[in-house]
Amino acid sequence: FFLKCNEIENAMFHNHLRNIRLLFFILNSFTAIVFSMTISRLSTRLFSSTAQSALARNANSPLRWGILSAGRISSDYVKAMHLVPEAEPIAVAARSASKAQEFADSHNIPKTFGNYHDLIRNPDVDVVYIGTIADHHYEWTRESILAGKPTVVEKPMTLCADDTKELINLAKEKNVFLMEGMWTRCFPAMQKLRQIIASNEIGPIVYVQGDFGYSMANNGPEDRIWLPDSGGVTMDIGMYIAQFGRLAFPDGKLKDVFAAGTVKNGVDHSVMATVTYERGDSRDGFGEDGLLQFALTGAANTEERMVLQGTKGRVFINGPFHVPQKMKVMYDQGRGESTEQIFDFPLPDDPYGAWNNPGSIGFVHQIREVGTALSRGKKECDSFTWNESLEVATVVDEIVRQVRGERPILRKVNGMEAMEVASS
């Protein structure tokens, strides 16, 4: 009897042992699968997001920027950056080592690179700012995203909406921060404008009108404004007004683009455009399409003022609206009668005085917003989202197509040239 009991106990022990081994095998297999999936995801984010580099440093340390290109716009951006305690330009890259060093000496930047690749791959750089001419935005933004670097690229993000969409999708896939440099959206005045529109205090917006122009009479034949792909007044400044459509009609849907204009040296020189939006809301029962109408020109310096007309009032943004500092809101009290309120948003104190482009000290607002977005783990800025970048690119594409026809887009990626045609 006792022998039989021992046999039973041994059998039960071995059976439990087999079950325990099986359980450990299943747990180990599951752990291995989870670990493998985690490593796979992390490998696509090898350098991804500022969080990885920032976590290794004091949380209060400035965000370390790498400046890709040593041109005029980069100069203004770095000067503004020196006024933001939360940001620090630590490296600059140019097409030659001597040019990078010259820029670094002028702007108090410690590291220099004679090519763009090395700056993008440098582990000390938290964020890459791309200030090349627009023809090269796609190439270097793509490389920066693939390297996992949060990236701010000057406008336009690319030369056509298809390429912009490709970069946005790549940023989503790689989980990397990306922002087009629509700095106007980051100004306090634009935040106030959003509040006024959302509050419905001037009613639904009926139409938006504006102008933007500066004389190009002294721009020589080698100036970037005459480049066949990225040149022309629309590619240069058209996005500044085109972005007002989404502000005025936040729930609307882009419907039609109508444009006419003149051509000089093969690029659009003066443009009149009307953009329509299907209204996505019916506040106050107002269901008409929204209208955005604007003029662009390289033939004259314009007032550069915007007006947003609502059903119960209007907002005037004094020129230059792309560096918004003063806003007047008028509330209708009847036909020909109104009350008004003035809002002032002065620029920060300017220790420099001289800039390549007027109002560039306003870059401080965008630099701060990028830092805030990254500190919160965001991949895009609330002031100007990926969808808005894509919509503005679509409007710009269509205006250029209607005014001067299809553009052959020649871009170089990884040393390979590909000819494409930008279409609507």
Coordinates of C-alpha atoms in Angstrom, one line a residue:
F1 CA 0.0 0.0 0.0
F2 CA 2.7 2.4 1.0
L3 CA 4.7 1.6 -2.1
K4 CA 1.6 2.3 -4.2
C5 CA 1.1 5.7 -2.5
N6 CA 4.8 6.5 -3.2
E7 CA 4.3 5.7 -6.8
I8 CA 1.2 7.9 -7.0
E9 CA 3.0 10.8 -5.2
N10 CA 5.9 10.5 -7.6
A11 CA 3.6 10.4 -10.6
M12 CA 1.8 13.5 -9.3
F13 CA 5.1 15.3 -8.6
H14 CA 6.5 14.6 -12.0
N15 CA 3.1 15.6 -13.6
H16 CA 3.2 18.9 -11.6
L17 CA 6.8 19.4 -12.6
R18 CA 6.0 19.0 -16.3
N19 CA 3.1 21.5 -15.9
I20 CA 5.4 24.0 -14.2
R21 CA 8.0 23.5 -16.9
L22 CA 5.3 24.0 -19.6
L23 CA 4.1 27.1 -17.8
F24 CA 7.7 28.6 -17.7
F25 CA 8.1 27.7 -21.3
I26 CA 4.9 29.6 -22.3
L27 CA 5.9 32.6 -20.1
N28 CA 9.4 32.7 -21.5
S29 CA 8.0 32.5 -25.1
F30 CA 5.5 35.3 -24.4
T31 CA 8.2 37.4 -22.8
A32 CA 10.5 36.8 -25.8
I33 CA 7.8 37.8 -28.2
V34 CA 7.0 41.0 -26.3
F35 CA 10.6 41.9 -25.9
S36 CA 11.2 41.3 -29.7
M37 CA 8.2 43.6 -30.6
T38 CA 9.5 46.2 -28.2
I39 CA 13.0 46.1 -29.6
S40 CA 11.6 46.3 -33.1
R41 CA 9.6 49.4 -32.3
L42 CA 12.5 51.0 -30.5
S43 CA 14.8 50.3 -33.4
T44 CA 12.6 52.5 -35.6
R45 CA 13.0 55.2 -33.1
L46 CA 16.7 54.8 -32.5
F47 CA 17.3 58.5 -32.2
S48 CA 13.7 59.3 -32.1
S49 CA 12.3 62.3 -30.2
T50 CA 14.0 64.8 -28.0
A51 CA 12.9 62.9 -25.0
Q52 CA 15.7 60.3 -25.3
S53 CA 18.5 62.9 -25.4
A54 CA 16.7 65.3 -23.0
L55 CA 16.1 62.6 -20.4
A56 CA 19.9 62.1 -20.2
R57 CA 20.3 65.7 -19.3
N58 CA 18.8 68.0 -16.7
A59 CA 15.1 68.6 -17.5
N60 CA 15.7 72.3 -17.2
S61 CA 18.6 72.4 -19.7
P62 CA 18.0 74.3 -22.9
L63 CA 16.9 72.4 -26.0
R64 CA 19.9 72.0 -28.2
W65 CA 19.3 73.1 -31.8
G66 CA 21.3 72.2 -34.9
I67 CA 21.1 74.8 -37.7
L68 CA 21.2 73.3 -41.2
S69 CA 22.3 76.0 -43.7
A70 CA 24.1 79.2 -43.0
G71 CA 22.0 81.6 -45.0
R72 CA 20.1 84.8 -44.2
I73 CA 17.0 83.2 -42.8
S74 CA 19.1 80.9 -40.5
S75 CA 20.9 84.0 -39.3
D76 CA 17.7 85.7 -38.2
Y77 CA 16.5 82.4 -36.6
V78 CA 19.6 82.0 -34.5
K79 CA 19.6 85.6 -33.4
A80 CA 16.1 85.1 -32.1
M81 CA 17.1 81.8 -30.5
H82 CA 19.7 83.6 -28.4
L83 CA 16.8 85.5 -26.8
V84 CA 15.0 82.3 -25.7
P85 CA 16.6 80.9 -22.5
E86 CA 15.0 77.5 -23.2
A87 CA 16.8 77.1 -26.5
E88 CA 20.5 77.0 -27.5
P89 CA 22.0 76.8 -31.0
I90 CA 24.9 74.4 -30.5
A91 CA 25.8 73.5 -34.1
V92 CA 25.6 74.8 -37.6
A93 CA 26.3 73.1 -41.0
A94 CA 27.0 74.7 -44.3
R95 CA 28.0 73.5 -47.7
S96 CA 31.6 74.2 -46.8
A97 CA 33.5 74.1 -43.5
S98 CA 34.7 77.7 -43.9
K99 CA 31.2 79.0 -44.4
A100 CA 30.0 77.1 -41.4
Q101 CA 32.9 78.5 -39.3
E102 CA 32.2 82.0 -40.4
F103 CA 28.5 81.7 -39.5
A104 CA 29.4 80.1 -36.1
D105 CA 31.9 82.9 -35.3
S106 CA 29.2 85.6 -36.1
H107 CA 26.5 83.8 -34.0
N108 CA 28.4 82.3 -31.1
I109 CA 27.8 78.7 -32.0
P110 CA 30.3 76.1 -30.7
K111 CA 30.2 73.3 -33.3
T112 CA 30.5 73.4 -37.0
F113 CA 30.1 70.9 -39.8
G114 CA 31.1 71.2 -43.5
N115 CA 28.2 69.0 -44.6
Y116 CA 24.6 68.5 -43.5
H117 CA 24.8 64.8 -42.9
D118 CA 27.1 65.1 -39.9
L119 CA 25.0 67.6 -38.2
I120 CA 21.8 65.5 -38.5
R121 CA 23.7 62.5 -37.1
N122 CA 25.3 64.3 -34.2
P123 CA 23.9 62.9 -30.9
D124 CA 24.2 66.3 -29.2
V125 CA 21.6 67.9 -31.4
D126 CA 18.1 67.6 -30.1
V127 CA 16.3 69.5 -32.8
V128 CA 17.2 70.3 -36.5
Y129 CA 16.2 73.6 -38.1
I130 CA 16.3 73.5 -41.9
G131 CA 16.8 76.9 -43.5
T132 CA 18.0 75.9 -47.0
I133 CA 16.3 77.2 -50.1
A134 CA 13.0 75.4 -50.6
D135 CA 14.4 73.2 -53.4
H136 CA 16.3 71.2 -50.8
H137 CA 13.7 71.1 -48.0
Y138 CA 12.3 67.7 -49.0
E139 CA 15.7 66.0 -49.1
W140 CA 17.1 67.2 -45.8
T141 CA 13.8 67.0 -43.9
R142 CA 13.5 63.4 -45.0
E143 CA 17.0 62.6 -43.8
S144 CA 16.4 64.3 -40.5
I145 CA 13.2 62.4 -39.9
L146 CA 14.9 59.1 -40.8
A147 CA 17.6 59.9 -38.2
G148 CA 14.8 60.4 -35.6
K149 CA 15.5 64.1 -35.2
P150 CA 12.7 66.5 -34.3
T151 CA 12.6 68.8 -37.3
V152 CA 11.5 72.4 -38.0
V153 CA 11.7 73.2 -41.7
E154 CA 11.2 76.6 -43.2
K155 CA 8.1 77.1 -45.4
P156 CA 7.2 75.8 -47.8
M157 CA 7.9 72.4 -46.4
T158 CA 8.4 71.0 -49.9
L159 CA 7.7 72.1 -53.5
C160 CA 4.4 70.3 -53.8
A161 CA 1.6 68.8 -51.7
D162 CA 2.5 65.2 -52.6
D163 CA 6.0 65.6 -51.2
T164 CA 4.6 67.3 -48.1
K165 CA 2.2 64.5 -47.5
E166 CA 5.0 62.0 -47.9
L167 CA 7.1 63.7 -45.2
I168 CA 4.1 63.9 -42.9
N169 CA 3.4 60.2 -43.3
L170 CA 7.1 59.5 -42.7
A171 CA 7.0 61.5 -39.5
K172 CA 3.9 59.6 -38.3
E173 CA 5.6 56.3 -39.1
K174 CA 8.8 57.1 -37.3
N175 CA 7.0 58.9 -34.5
V176 CA 9.1 62.1 -35.0
F177 CA 8.2 65.7 -34.4
L178 CA 7.8 67.8 -37.5
M179 CA 6.8 71.4 -38.0
E180 CA 6.6 73.6 -41.1
G181 CA 8.0 77.1 -40.1
M182 CA 4.7 79.0 -40.2
W183 CA 5.9 81.3 -37.4
T184 CA 3.0 83.7 -37.9
R185 CA 0.7 81.2 -36.3
C186 CA 2.7 81.3 -33.1
F187 CA 2.3 85.0 -32.4
P188 CA 0.1 86.0 -29.4
A189 CA -2.1 88.0 -31.8
M190 CA -3.0 84.9 -33.7
Q191 CA -3.9 83.1 -30.5
K192 CA -6.3 86.0 -29.7
L193 CA -7.8 85.8 -33.2
R194 CA -8.6 82.1 -32.7
Q195 CA -10.4 82.9 -29.5
I196 CA -12.5 85.6 -31.2
I197 CA -13.5 83.3 -34.0
A198 CA -14.3 80.4 -31.6
S199 CA -16.3 82.7 -29.3
N200 CA -18.6 83.6 -32.2
E201 CA -18.6 87.2 -30.9
I202 CA -18.4 88.6 -34.5
G203 CA -20.5 85.7 -35.8
P204 CA -19.5 83.1 -38.4
I205 CA -16.8 84.4 -40.8
V206 CA -18.3 85.3 -44.2
Y207 CA -15.0 86.1 -46.0
V208 CA -11.4 87.0 -45.5
Q209 CA -9.5 89.5 -47.6
G210 CA -5.8 90.4 -47.6
D211 CA -2.7 91.4 -49.5
F212 CA 1.0 90.7 -49.3
G213 CA 3.5 92.2 -51.6
Y214 CA 7.1 93.5 -51.7
S215 CA 9.0 95.0 -54.6
M216 CA 11.4 92.6 -56.3
A217 CA 12.7 95.3 -58.6
N218 CA 16.2 94.9 -57.1
N219 CA 16.2 91.1 -57.0
G220 CA 18.9 90.2 -59.6
P221 CA 18.7 87.3 -62.1
E222 CA 20.5 85.0 -59.7
D223 CA 18.1 85.6 -56.8
R224 CA 16.2 82.6 -55.5
I225 CA 12.9 84.3 -56.3
W226 CA 13.4 83.4 -60.0
L227 CA 14.2 79.7 -59.5
P228 CA 12.0 77.6 -61.7
D229 CA 10.8 75.2 -59.0
S230 CA 10.7 77.2 -55.8
G231 CA 10.5 80.8 -57.2
G232 CA 7.6 83.0 -57.7
V233 CA 5.5 85.1 -55.4
T234 CA 3.1 82.3 -54.4
M235 CA 5.8 79.8 -53.4
D236 CA 7.5 82.6 -51.5
I237 CA 4.7 84.3 -49.5
G238 CA 1.4 82.9 -50.6
M239 CA 1.2 80.5 -47.7
Y240 CA 1.1 83.4 -45.3
I241 CA -2.4 84.3 -46.5
A242 CA -3.5 80.8 -47.6
Q243 CA -3.2 79.7 -43.9
F244 CA -6.0 82.1 -42.9
G245 CA -8.6 79.8 -44.6
R246 CA -8.3 77.2 -41.9
L247 CA -8.3 79.8 -39.2
A248 CA -11.5 81.5 -40.4
F249 CA -13.3 78.2 -41.3
P250 CA -12.0 75.7 -38.7
D251 CA -14.7 73.2 -39.4
G252 CA -14.9 73.8 -43.2
K253 CA -13.6 71.8 -46.1
L254 CA -11.5 73.1 -48.9
K255 CA -13.7 73.3 -52.0
D256 CA -12.3 75.3 -54.9
V257 CA -9.3 77.5 -55.8
F258 CA -9.5 80.2 -58.5
A259 CA -6.4 82.2 -59.5
A260 CA -5.2 84.5 -62.2
G261 CA -2.0 86.4 -62.5
T262 CA 1.1 87.6 -64.4
V263 CA 4.3 85.8 -65.1
K264 CA 7.8 87.3 -65.1
N265 CA 11.1 85.4 -65.8
G266 CA 9.1 82.2 -65.9
V267 CA 7.5 82.5 -62.5
D268 CA 4.3 84.0 -61.1
H269 CA 4.9 87.7 -60.2
S270 CA 1.4 89.1 -59.3
V271 CA -1.6 86.9 -58.4
M272 CA -5.2 87.3 -57.5
A273 CA -6.8 84.3 -55.8
T274 CA -10.1 83.2 -54.3
V275 CA -10.4 80.0 -52.2
T276 CA -13.8 78.6 -51.2
Y277 CA -14.6 76.4 -48.2
E278 CA -17.7 74.3 -47.6
R279 CA -18.8 75.4 -44.2
G280 CA -18.7 72.6 -41.7
D281 CA -20.9 74.3 -39.1
S282 CA -24.2 76.1 -39.1
R283 CA -23.9 78.6 -36.3
D284 CA -26.7 81.2 -36.4
G285 CA -28.1 79.2 -39.3
F286 CA -25.4 80.6 -41.6
G287 CA -24.7 77.9 -44.2
E288 CA -22.9 79.8 -47.1
D289 CA -19.5 78.8 -48.3
G290 CA -16.6 80.6 -46.7
L291 CA -14.5 82.8 -49.0
L292 CA -10.8 83.7 -48.8
Q293 CA -9.6 86.3 -51.3
F294 CA -6.1 87.7 -51.6
A295 CA -3.6 89.5 -53.8
L296 CA 0.1 88.7 -54.0
T297 CA 2.7 90.8 -55.9
G298 CA 6.4 91.2 -56.4
A299 CA 5.8 94.5 -58.2
A300 CA 5.0 96.7 -55.1
N301 CA 5.2 97.0 -51.4
T302 CA 1.7 96.6 -50.2
E303 CA -0.1 97.6 -47.0
E304 CA -0.2 93.9 -46.0
R305 CA -3.4 94.0 -44.0
M306 CA -6.0 91.4 -43.3
V307 CA -9.7 91.7 -42.6
L308 CA -12.0 88.9 -41.4
Q309 CA -15.6 89.8 -41.9
G310 CA -18.2 88.1 -39.7
T311 CA -22.0 88.3 -39.7
K312 CA -21.9 90.5 -36.6
G313 CA -18.6 92.4 -36.9
R314 CA -15.1 92.2 -38.3
V315 CA -11.4 91.9 -37.3
F316 CA -8.7 94.1 -38.9
I317 CA -5.1 92.9 -38.5
N318 CA -2.8 95.8 -39.1
G319 CA 0.2 95.4 -41.5
P320 CA 2.5 93.6 -41.6
F321 CA 0.0 90.9 -40.8
H322 CA 2.6 88.1 -41.0
V323 CA 4.2 89.7 -38.0
P324 CA 0.9 90.6 -36.2
Q325 CA 1.2 93.3 -33.5
K326 CA -2.1 95.2 -33.6
M327 CA -5.7 94.1 -34.1
K328 CA -8.9 96.0 -34.2
V329 CA -12.3 94.3 -33.5
M330 CA -15.4 96.1 -34.6
Y331 CA -18.8 95.0 -33.3
D332 CA -21.9 96.0 -35.4
Q333 CA -24.6 98.0 -33.7
G334 CA -26.5 98.5 -36.9
R335 CA -25.8 99.5 -40.4
G336 CA -23.0 102.0 -40.4
E337 CA -22.7 101.9 -36.6
S338 CA -20.2 99.9 -34.5
T339 CA -18.1 99.8 -31.4
E340 CA -14.5 98.8 -31.5
Q341 CA -11.8 97.3 -29.3
I342 CA -8.0 97.5 -29.9
F343 CA -5.6 94.8 -29.0
D344 CA -1.8 95.5 -29.0
F345 CA 0.8 92.8 -29.1
P346 CA 4.2 94.5 -29.2
L347 CA 7.3 92.6 -30.3
P348 CA 9.9 91.7 -27.7
D349 CA 12.6 94.1 -26.8
D350 CA 15.1 94.1 -29.6
P351 CA 18.8 94.1 -28.7
Y352 CA 20.0 93.8 -32.3
G353 CA 18.1 96.4 -34.3
A354 CA 19.2 95.0 -37.7
W355 CA 17.7 91.9 -39.2
N356 CA 17.7 90.4 -42.7
N357 CA 13.9 90.3 -42.7
P358 CA 11.7 92.8 -40.8
G359 CA 10.1 91.5 -37.6
S360 CA 12.3 88.3 -37.4
I361 CA 12.6 88.8 -33.7
G362 CA 9.1 87.2 -33.7
F363 CA 10.8 83.8 -34.3
V364 CA 11.0 83.7 -30.5
H365 CA 7.4 82.7 -30.3
Q366 CA 7.8 79.7 -32.6
I367 CA 11.0 78.6 -30.9
R368 CA 9.3 78.6 -27.5
E369 CA 6.3 76.7 -28.9
V370 CA 8.4 74.0 -30.4
G371 CA 10.2 73.6 -27.0
T372 CA 6.9 73.3 -25.2
A373 CA 5.5 70.8 -27.7
L374 CA 8.5 68.6 -27.4
S375 CA 8.5 68.8 -23.6
R376 CA 4.9 67.5 -23.7
G377 CA 5.8 64.6 -26.0
K378 CA 3.9 66.1 -29.0
K379 CA 4.8 65.3 -32.6
E380 CA 3.3 68.5 -34.1
C381 CA 2.5 72.0 -32.9
D382 CA -1.1 73.0 -32.1
S383 CA -0.6 76.4 -33.8
F384 CA 0.1 74.8 -37.2
T385 CA -0.7 71.2 -37.6
W386 CA 0.3 68.6 -40.2
N387 CA -3.1 68.8 -41.8
E388 CA -2.9 72.5 -42.1
S389 CA 0.5 72.3 -43.8
L390 CA -0.9 69.8 -46.3
E391 CA -4.0 72.0 -47.0
V392 CA -1.9 75.1 -47.5
A393 CA 0.4 73.2 -49.9
T394 CA -2.6 72.1 -51.9
V395 CA -3.8 75.7 -52.3
V396 CA -0.4 76.9 -53.3
D397 CA 0.0 74.1 -55.8
E398 CA -3.3 74.9 -57.5
I399 CA -2.6 78.7 -57.6
V400 CA 0.8 78.1 -59.3
R401 CA -0.7 75.6 -61.7
Q402 CA -3.4 78.0 -62.8
V403 CA -1.1 81.0 -63.2
R404 CA 2.0 79.5 -64.8
G405 CA 1.2 75.8 -65.6
E406 CA 2.7 72.6 -64.4
R407 CA 6.1 72.7 -62.7
P408 CA 8.8 70.1 -63.4
I409 CA 10.1 69.3 -59.9
L410 CA 13.7 68.1 -59.9
R411 CA 14.7 66.7 -56.6
K412 CA 17.7 64.8 -55.4
V413 CA 17.4 62.0 -52.8
N414 CA 20.4 60.0 -51.7
G415 CA 22.3 61.1 -54.8
M416 CA 19.6 60.0 -57.2
E417 CA 17.7 62.5 -59.3
A418 CA 14.0 62.0 -60.0
M419 CA 11.9 64.1 -62.3
E420 CA 8.3 64.6 -61.3
V421 CA 5.5 66.9 -62.3
A422 CA 3.7 68.8 -59.5
S423 CA 0.0 68.5 -60.1
S424 CA -3.1 69.6 -58.3

